Amino acid sequence: MKTKDLILVSLFAAITSIFSQISIPIQPVPFTFQILAVALSGAILGKKYGALSQVIYLLLGSFGVPVFAGFKGGFNILIGPTGGYLIAFPLAAYITGIFSKKKDCLNIFIGMFIGLVVIYILGMFQLKFILNLSYSKAFSIGVAPFLVFDIIKIFISSFIASQVLKKSRIKIQA
């Protein structure tokens, strides 16, 4: 890994940490801008480094660094009701990275959308099991309130990422 790649991976872990603090603390799942950071990390860094940036973010949080929403940290967050969403971040970034190779807005959006679906599925399942909810209740409190806003976020992110990729020297890693 080159120094430049290490810096970019670290930068996107930090960006995810910052975006997680831009939140509205509704319960049990807060509204945050983490999706924006996860999507951008996969699109701009590619599948390998985008996923790595999110693994670093999760490791920081699991070791107690207050990088999760509401300045929370600790392994208990990852095994709690909202942990499934967080655990899906590296996978979502990886999927987005697969689709970002062509650097066009539509492919990037498709990758981000599939990544978002993965985040919702893993998040909803963990929310359901930890809080002993029905699938419909888990969907209604863990997905439905966020769906429109998250699609808007990935639409904006796909445009930003395609422009950054077209105008920068960042090479997407395989």
Coordinates of N, CA and C in Angstrom, one line a residue:
M1 N 0.8 -1.2 0.0 CA 0.0 0.0 0.0 C 0.9 1.2 0.0
K2 N 0.6 2.1 -0.9 CA 1.4 3.4 -1.0 C 0.9 4.4 0.1
T3 N 1.8 5.3 0.4 CA 1.5 6.3 1.4 C 0.2 7.1 1.0
K4 N 0.1 7.4 -0.2 CA -1.2 8.1 -0.7 C -2.4 7.3 -0.4
D5 N -2.4 6.0 -0.7 CA -3.5 5.1 -0.4 C -3.8 5.1 1.1
L6 N -2.8 5.0 1.9 CA -3.0 4.9 3.3 C -3.6 6.2 3.8
I7 N -3.2 7.3 3.3 CA -3.8 8.6 3.7 C -5.2 8.7 3.3
L8 N -5.6 8.3 2.1 CA -6.9 8.3 1.6 C -7.8 7.4 2.4
V9 N -7.4 6.2 2.7 CA -8.1 5.3 3.5 C -8.4 5.9 4.9
S10 N -7.4 6.4 5.5 CA -7.5 7.1 6.8 C -8.5 8.2 6.7
L11 N -8.4 9.0 5.7 CA -9.2 10.2 5.5 C -10.7 9.8 5.4
F12 N -11.0 8.7 4.7 CA -12.4 8.3 4.6 C -12.9 7.7 5.9
A13 N -12.0 7.0 6.6 CA -12.5 6.6 8.0 C -12.8 7.8 8.8
A14 N -12.0 8.8 8.7 CA -12.3 10.0 9.5 C -13.5 10.7 9.0
I15 N -13.7 10.8 7.7 CA -15.0 11.4 7.1 C -16.2 10.7 7.6
T16 N -16.1 9.3 7.6 CA -17.3 8.6 8.1 C -17.5 8.9 9.6
S17 N -16.5 9.0 10.4 CA -16.6 9.4 11.8 C -17.3 10.8 12.0
I18 N -16.9 11.7 11.1 CA -17.5 13.1 11.2 C -18.9 13.0 10.8
F19 N -19.2 12.3 9.7 CA -20.6 12.3 9.2 C -21.5 11.5 10.1
S20 N -21.0 10.7 10.9 CA -21.8 10.0 11.9 C -22.3 10.9 13.0
Q21 N -21.6 12.0 13.2 CA -22.0 12.9 14.2 C -23.0 13.9 13.8
I22 N -23.2 14.0 12.4 CA -24.3 14.8 11.9 C -25.5 14.0 12.0
S23 N -26.3 14.0 13.1 CA -27.3 13.1 13.3 C -28.5 13.7 14.0
I24 N -29.6 13.0 13.8 CA -30.9 13.3 14.5 C -31.1 12.1 15.3
P25 N -31.0 12.2 16.7 CA -31.1 11.0 17.5 C -32.5 10.4 17.7
I26 N -33.1 9.9 16.6 CA -34.4 9.2 16.8 C -34.1 7.8 17.2
Q27 N -35.0 7.2 17.9 CA -34.8 5.8 18.4 C -35.6 4.8 17.7
P28 N -35.0 3.6 17.5 CA -33.7 3.1 18.0 C -32.6 3.4 17.0
V29 N -32.9 3.8 15.8 CA -31.9 4.0 14.7 C -31.8 5.5 14.4
P30 N -30.7 6.2 14.7 CA -30.6 7.6 14.4 C -30.4 7.9 12.9
F31 N -30.9 9.1 12.6 CA -30.7 9.6 11.2 C -29.3 10.2 11.1
T32 N -28.5 9.7 10.3 CA -27.1 10.3 10.1 C -26.7 10.4 8.7
F33 N -25.5 11.0 8.5 CA -25.0 11.1 7.1 C -23.9 10.1 6.8
Q34 N -23.8 9.0 7.6 CA -22.8 8.0 7.4 C -23.0 7.4 6.0
I35 N -24.2 7.2 5.6 CA -24.4 6.5 4.2 C -23.6 7.3 3.2
L36 N -23.7 8.6 3.3 CA -23.0 9.4 2.3 C -21.5 9.1 2.3
A37 N -20.9 9.0 3.5 CA -19.4 8.7 3.6 C -19.1 7.3 3.1
V38 N -19.9 6.4 3.5 CA -19.7 5.0 3.1 C -19.8 4.9 1.5
A39 N -20.8 5.5 0.9 CA -20.9 5.4 -0.5 C -19.8 6.1 -1.2
L40 N -19.4 7.3 -0.7 CA -18.2 8.0 -1.4 C -16.9 7.2 -1.2
S41 N -16.7 6.5 -0.1 CA -15.5 5.8 0.1 C -15.4 4.7 -0.9
G42 N -16.4 3.9 -1.1 CA -16.4 2.9 -2.1 C -16.2 3.4 -3.5
A43 N -16.9 4.4 -3.8 CA -16.8 5.0 -5.2 C -15.5 5.6 -5.5
I44 N -15.0 6.3 -4.6 CA -13.7 7.1 -4.9 C -12.5 6.2 -4.6
L45 N -12.5 5.4 -3.6 CA -11.3 4.6 -3.3 C -11.3 3.2 -4.0
G46 N -12.5 2.8 -4.5 CA -12.6 1.5 -5.0 C -12.9 0.4 -4.0
K47 N -13.2 -0.8 -4.5 CA -13.7 -1.8 -3.6 C -12.7 -2.1 -2.4
K48 N -11.5 -2.3 -2.7 CA -10.5 -2.8 -1.7 C -10.3 -1.7 -0.6
Y49 N -9.9 -0.5 -1.0 CA -9.6 0.6 -0.1 C -10.8 1.2 0.5
G50 N -11.9 1.2 -0.2 CA -13.2 1.7 0.3 C -13.6 0.9 1.5
A51 N -13.6 -0.4 1.3 CA -14.0 -1.4 2.3 C -13.0 -1.3 3.5
L52 N -11.7 -1.1 3.2 CA -10.7 -1.0 4.3 C -11.0 0.2 5.1
S53 N -11.3 1.3 4.5 CA -11.6 2.6 5.3 C -12.8 2.3 6.3
Q54 N -13.7 1.5 5.8 CA -14.9 1.3 6.7 C -14.5 0.3 7.8
V55 N -13.6 -0.7 7.5 CA -13.2 -1.6 8.5 C -12.4 -0.8 9.6
I56 N -11.6 0.1 9.2 CA -10.8 0.9 10.2 C -11.8 1.7 11.0
Y57 N -12.8 2.3 10.4 CA -13.9 3.1 11.1 C -14.5 2.2 12.2
L58 N -14.9 0.9 11.8 CA -15.5 0.0 12.8 C -14.5 -0.4 13.9
L59 N -13.3 -0.6 13.5 CA -12.3 -1.0 14.5 C -12.1 0.1 15.5
L60 N -12.0 1.4 15.1 CA -11.8 2.5 16.0 C -13.0 2.5 16.9
G61 N -14.2 2.4 16.4 CA -15.4 2.4 17.2 C -15.5 1.3 18.2
S62 N -15.1 0.1 17.7 CA -15.2 -1.1 18.6 C -14.2 -1.0 19.8
F63 N -13.1 -0.3 19.5 CA -12.1 -0.1 20.6 C -12.5 1.0 21.6
G64 N -13.6 1.6 21.4 CA -14.1 2.6 22.3 C -13.9 4.1 21.8
V65 N -13.3 4.3 20.7 CA -13.2 5.7 20.2 C -14.6 6.1 19.8
P66 N -15.0 7.3 20.3 CA -16.4 7.7 20.1 C -16.7 8.2 18.6
V67 N -16.6 7.3 17.7 CA -16.8 7.6 16.3 C -18.2 7.3 15.8
F68 N -19.0 6.5 16.6 CA -20.3 6.2 16.1 C -21.3 7.3 16.5
A69 N -22.5 7.3 15.9 CA -23.5 8.4 16.1 C -23.7 8.7 17.6
G70 N -23.8 10.0 17.8 CA -23.9 10.4 19.2 C -22.7 10.4 20.0
F71 N -21.5 10.4 19.4 CA -20.2 10.3 20.0 C -20.1 9.0 20.9
K72 N -20.6 7.9 20.4 CA -20.6 6.6 21.1 C -19.5 5.8 20.5
G73 N -19.0 4.9 21.3 CA -18.0 3.9 20.9 C -18.1 2.7 21.8
G74 N -17.4 1.6 21.3 CA -17.4 0.4 22.1 C -18.0 -0.7 21.3
F75 N -17.5 -1.9 21.6 CA -18.0 -3.1 20.9 C -19.5 -3.4 21.1
N76 N -20.0 -2.9 22.2 CA -21.4 -3.1 22.5 C -22.3 -2.4 21.5
I77 N -21.8 -1.4 20.8 CA -22.6 -0.8 19.8 C -22.8 -1.7 18.6
L78 N -21.7 -2.4 18.2 CA -21.7 -3.3 17.1 C -22.6 -4.6 17.3
I79 N -22.8 -5.0 18.6 CA -23.6 -6.1 18.9 C -25.0 -5.7 19.4
G80 N -25.2 -4.4 19.4 CA -26.5 -3.8 19.8 C -27.5 -3.7 18.6
P81 N -28.6 -3.1 18.8 CA -29.7 -3.0 17.8 C -29.3 -2.4 16.5
T82 N -28.4 -1.4 16.5 CA -28.0 -0.8 15.2 C -26.7 -1.3 14.7
G83 N -26.1 -2.3 15.3 CA -24.8 -2.8 14.8 C -24.8 -3.4 13.4
G84 N -25.9 -4.0 13.0 CA -26.0 -4.6 11.7 C -25.8 -3.6 10.6
Y85 N -26.3 -2.4 10.8 CA -26.1 -1.3 9.8 C -24.6 -1.0 9.7
L86 N -24.0 -0.9 10.8 CA -22.5 -0.5 10.9 C -21.7 -1.7 10.3
I87 N -22.0 -2.9 10.6 CA -21.2 -4.0 10.2 C -21.3 -4.2 8.6
A88 N -22.4 -3.7 8.1 CA -22.6 -3.7 6.6 C -21.8 -2.7 5.8
F89 N -21.2 -1.7 6.5 CA -20.5 -0.6 5.8 C -19.4 -1.1 5.0
P90 N -18.5 -1.9 5.4 CA -17.4 -2.4 4.5 C -17.9 -3.1 3.3
L91 N -18.9 -3.9 3.5 CA -19.5 -4.7 2.3 C -20.2 -3.7 1.3
A92 N -20.9 -2.7 1.9 CA -21.5 -1.7 1.0 C -20.5 -0.9 0.2
A93 N -19.4 -0.5 0.9 CA -18.3 0.2 0.2 C -17.7 -0.7 -0.9
Y94 N -17.5 -2.0 -0.6 CA -16.9 -2.9 -1.5 C -17.8 -3.0 -2.8
I95 N -19.1 -3.2 -2.6 CA -20.0 -3.3 -3.7 C -20.0 -2.0 -4.5
T96 N -20.0 -0.9 -3.9 CA -20.0 0.4 -4.6 C -18.7 0.5 -5.4
G97 N -17.6 0.1 -4.8 CA -16.3 0.1 -5.5 C -16.3 -0.7 -6.8
I98 N -17.0 -1.9 -6.8 CA -17.1 -2.7 -8.0 C -17.7 -2.0 -9.1
F99 N -18.8 -1.2 -8.8 CA -19.5 -0.5 -9.8 C -18.9 0.9 -10.3
S100 N -17.9 1.3 -9.5 CA -17.4 2.7 -9.8 C -16.2 2.7 -10.8
K101 N -15.8 1.5 -11.3 CA -14.7 1.5 -12.2 C -14.9 2.3 -13.5
K102 N -16.2 2.3 -14.0 CA -16.4 3.0 -15.2 C -16.5 4.5 -15.0
K103 N -16.6 5.0 -13.8 CA -16.6 6.4 -13.4 C -17.8 7.2 -13.9
D104 N -18.9 6.5 -14.3 CA -20.1 7.2 -14.7 C -21.1 7.2 -13.6
C105 N -21.9 8.2 -13.6 CA -22.8 8.5 -12.5 C -23.8 7.3 -12.3
L106 N -24.4 6.8 -13.4 CA -25.4 5.7 -13.3 C -24.8 4.5 -12.7
N107 N -23.6 4.0 -13.2 CA -23.0 2.8 -12.6 C -22.7 3.0 -11.1
I108 N -22.2 4.2 -10.8 CA -21.9 4.5 -9.4 C -23.2 4.5 -8.5
F109 N -24.2 5.1 -9.1 CA -25.5 5.1 -8.3 C -26.0 3.7 -8.1
I110 N -25.9 2.8 -9.1 CA -26.4 1.4 -9.0 C -25.6 0.7 -7.9
G111 N -24.3 0.9 -7.9 CA -23.5 0.3 -6.9 C -23.8 0.8 -5.5
M112 N -24.0 2.1 -5.4 CA -24.4 2.7 -4.1 C -25.8 2.2 -3.6
F113 N -26.7 2.1 -4.6 CA -28.0 1.6 -4.2 C -28.0 0.1 -3.7
I114 N -27.2 -0.7 -4.4 CA -27.1 -2.1 -3.9 C -26.4 -2.1 -2.6
G115 N -25.4 -1.3 -2.4 CA -24.8 -1.2 -1.1 C -25.8 -0.7 0.0
L116 N -26.6 0.2 -0.3 CA -27.6 0.7 0.6 C -28.6 -0.4 1.0
V117 N -29.0 -1.2 0.0 CA -29.9 -2.4 0.3 C -29.2 -3.4 1.2
V118 N -27.9 -3.6 1.0 CA -27.2 -4.5 1.9 C -27.2 -4.0 3.3
I119 N -26.9 -2.7 3.5 CA -26.9 -2.0 4.8 C -28.3 -2.2 5.4
Y120 N -29.4 -1.9 4.7 CA -30.7 -2.1 5.2 C -31.0 -3.5 5.6
I121 N -30.6 -4.5 4.8 CA -31.0 -5.9 5.1 C -30.2 -6.3 6.4
L122 N -28.9 -6.1 6.5 CA -28.2 -6.5 7.7 C -28.6 -5.7 8.9
G123 N -28.9 -4.5 8.7 CA -29.3 -3.6 9.8 C -30.7 -4.0 10.3
M124 N -31.6 -4.3 9.4 CA -33.0 -4.7 9.8 C -33.0 -6.0 10.5
F125 N -32.2 -7.0 10.0 CA -32.1 -8.3 10.7 C -31.6 -8.2 12.1
Q126 N -30.5 -7.5 12.3 CA -30.0 -7.4 13.6 C -31.0 -6.6 14.5
L127 N -31.6 -5.5 14.0 CA -32.6 -4.8 14.8 C -33.7 -5.7 15.2
K128 N -34.2 -6.5 14.3 CA -35.3 -7.4 14.5 C -34.9 -8.4 15.7
F129 N -33.8 -9.0 15.6 CA -33.4 -10.1 16.5 C -33.0 -9.5 17.9
I130 N -32.3 -8.4 17.9 CA -31.9 -7.8 19.2 C -33.1 -7.3 20.0
L131 N -34.0 -6.6 19.3 CA -35.2 -6.0 19.9 C -36.4 -6.9 19.9
N132 N -36.3 -8.1 19.3 CA -37.4 -9.1 19.3 C -38.6 -8.5 18.6
L133 N -38.4 -8.0 17.4 CA -39.4 -7.3 16.6 C -39.9 -8.2 15.5
S134 N -41.0 -8.0 14.9 CA -41.5 -8.6 13.7 C -40.7 -8.0 12.5
Y135 N -40.7 -8.7 11.4 CA -40.0 -8.1 10.2 C -40.6 -6.8 9.8
S136 N -41.9 -6.8 9.8 CA -42.6 -5.6 9.4 C -42.3 -4.4 10.3
K137 N -42.2 -4.7 11.6 CA -41.9 -3.6 12.6 C -40.5 -3.2 12.4
A138 N -39.6 -4.1 12.2 CA -38.2 -3.8 12.0 C -38.0 -2.9 10.8
F139 N -38.7 -3.3 9.7 CA -38.7 -2.5 8.5 C -39.3 -1.1 8.7
S140 N -40.4 -1.0 9.5 CA -41.1 0.3 9.6 C -40.3 1.2 10.5
I141 N -39.4 0.7 11.4 CA -38.6 1.7 12.2 C -37.2 1.7 11.8
G142 N -36.7 0.7 11.1 CA -35.3 0.7 10.7 C -34.9 0.9 9.3
V143 N -36.0 1.0 8.4 CA -35.7 1.2 7.0 C -36.6 2.3 6.4
A144 N -37.9 2.2 6.6 CA -38.9 3.1 6.0 C -38.6 4.6 6.2
P145 N -38.3 5.0 7.5 CA -38.1 6.4 7.7 C -36.9 7.0 7.0
F146 N -36.0 6.2 6.6 CA -34.7 6.6 6.0 C -34.6 6.5 4.5
L147 N -35.5 5.7 3.9 CA -35.4 5.3 2.5 C -35.3 6.5 1.6
V148 N -36.2 7.4 1.6 CA -36.2 8.5 0.7 C -35.0 9.4 0.8
F149 N -34.6 9.7 2.1 CA -33.5 10.6 2.3 C -32.2 9.9 1.9
D150 N -32.1 8.6 2.2 CA -30.9 7.8 1.8 C -30.7 7.7 0.3
I151 N -31.8 7.6 -0.4 CA -31.8 7.6 -1.9 C -31.3 8.9 -2.4
I152 N -31.8 10.0 -1.8 CA -31.3 11.3 -2.2 C -29.8 11.5 -1.9
K153 N -29.4 11.0 -0.8 CA -28.0 11.1 -0.4 C -27.1 10.3 -1.4
I154 N -27.5 9.1 -1.8 CA -26.7 8.4 -2.8 C -26.8 9.0 -4.2
F155 N -27.9 9.6 -4.5 CA -28.0 10.3 -5.8 C -26.9 11.4 -5.8
I156 N -26.9 12.2 -4.8 CA -25.9 13.3 -4.7 C -24.5 12.7 -4.7
S157 N -24.3 11.7 -3.9 CA -23.0 11.1 -3.8 C -22.5 10.5 -5.1
S158 N -23.4 9.9 -5.9 CA -23.0 9.4 -7.2 C -22.5 10.5 -8.1
F159 N -23.2 11.6 -8.1 CA -22.8 12.7 -8.9 C -21.4 13.2 -8.5
I160 N -21.3 13.4 -7.1 CA -20.0 13.9 -6.6 C -18.9 13.0 -6.9
A161 N -19.1 11.7 -6.7 CA -18.0 10.7 -7.0 C -17.6 10.7 -8.4
S162 N -18.6 10.7 -9.3 CA -18.3 10.7 -10.8 C -17.5 11.9 -11.2
Q163 N -17.8 13.0 -10.6 CA -17.0 14.2 -10.9 C -15.6 14.2 -10.4
V164 N -15.5 13.7 -9.1 CA -14.2 13.6 -8.5 C -13.3 12.6 -9.3
L165 N -13.9 11.5 -9.6 CA -13.1 10.5 -10.4 C -12.7 11.0 -11.8
K166 N -13.5 11.7 -12.4 CA -13.2 12.2 -13.8 C -12.1 13.3 -13.7
K167 N -12.1 14.1 -12.6 CA -11.2 15.2 -12.6 C -10.0 15.1 -11.7
S168 N -9.8 13.9 -11.1 CA -8.7 13.7 -10.2 C -7.7 12.7 -10.7
R169 N -6.6 12.6 -10.0 CA -5.6 11.6 -10.3 C -5.8 10.3 -9.5
I170 N -6.9 10.2 -8.7 CA -7.1 9.0 -7.9 C -7.4 7.8 -8.9
K171 N -6.6 6.8 -8.7 CA -6.8 5.6 -9.4 C -7.6 4.6 -8.6
I172 N -8.7 4.1 -9.1 CA -9.5 3.1 -8.4 C -8.7 1.8 -8.4
Q173 N -8.6 1.2 -7.2 CA -7.8 0.0 -7.0 C -8.7 -1.2 -7.4
A174 N -8.1 -2.3 -7.8 CA -8.8 -3.5 -8.2 C -9.3 -4.2 -6.9

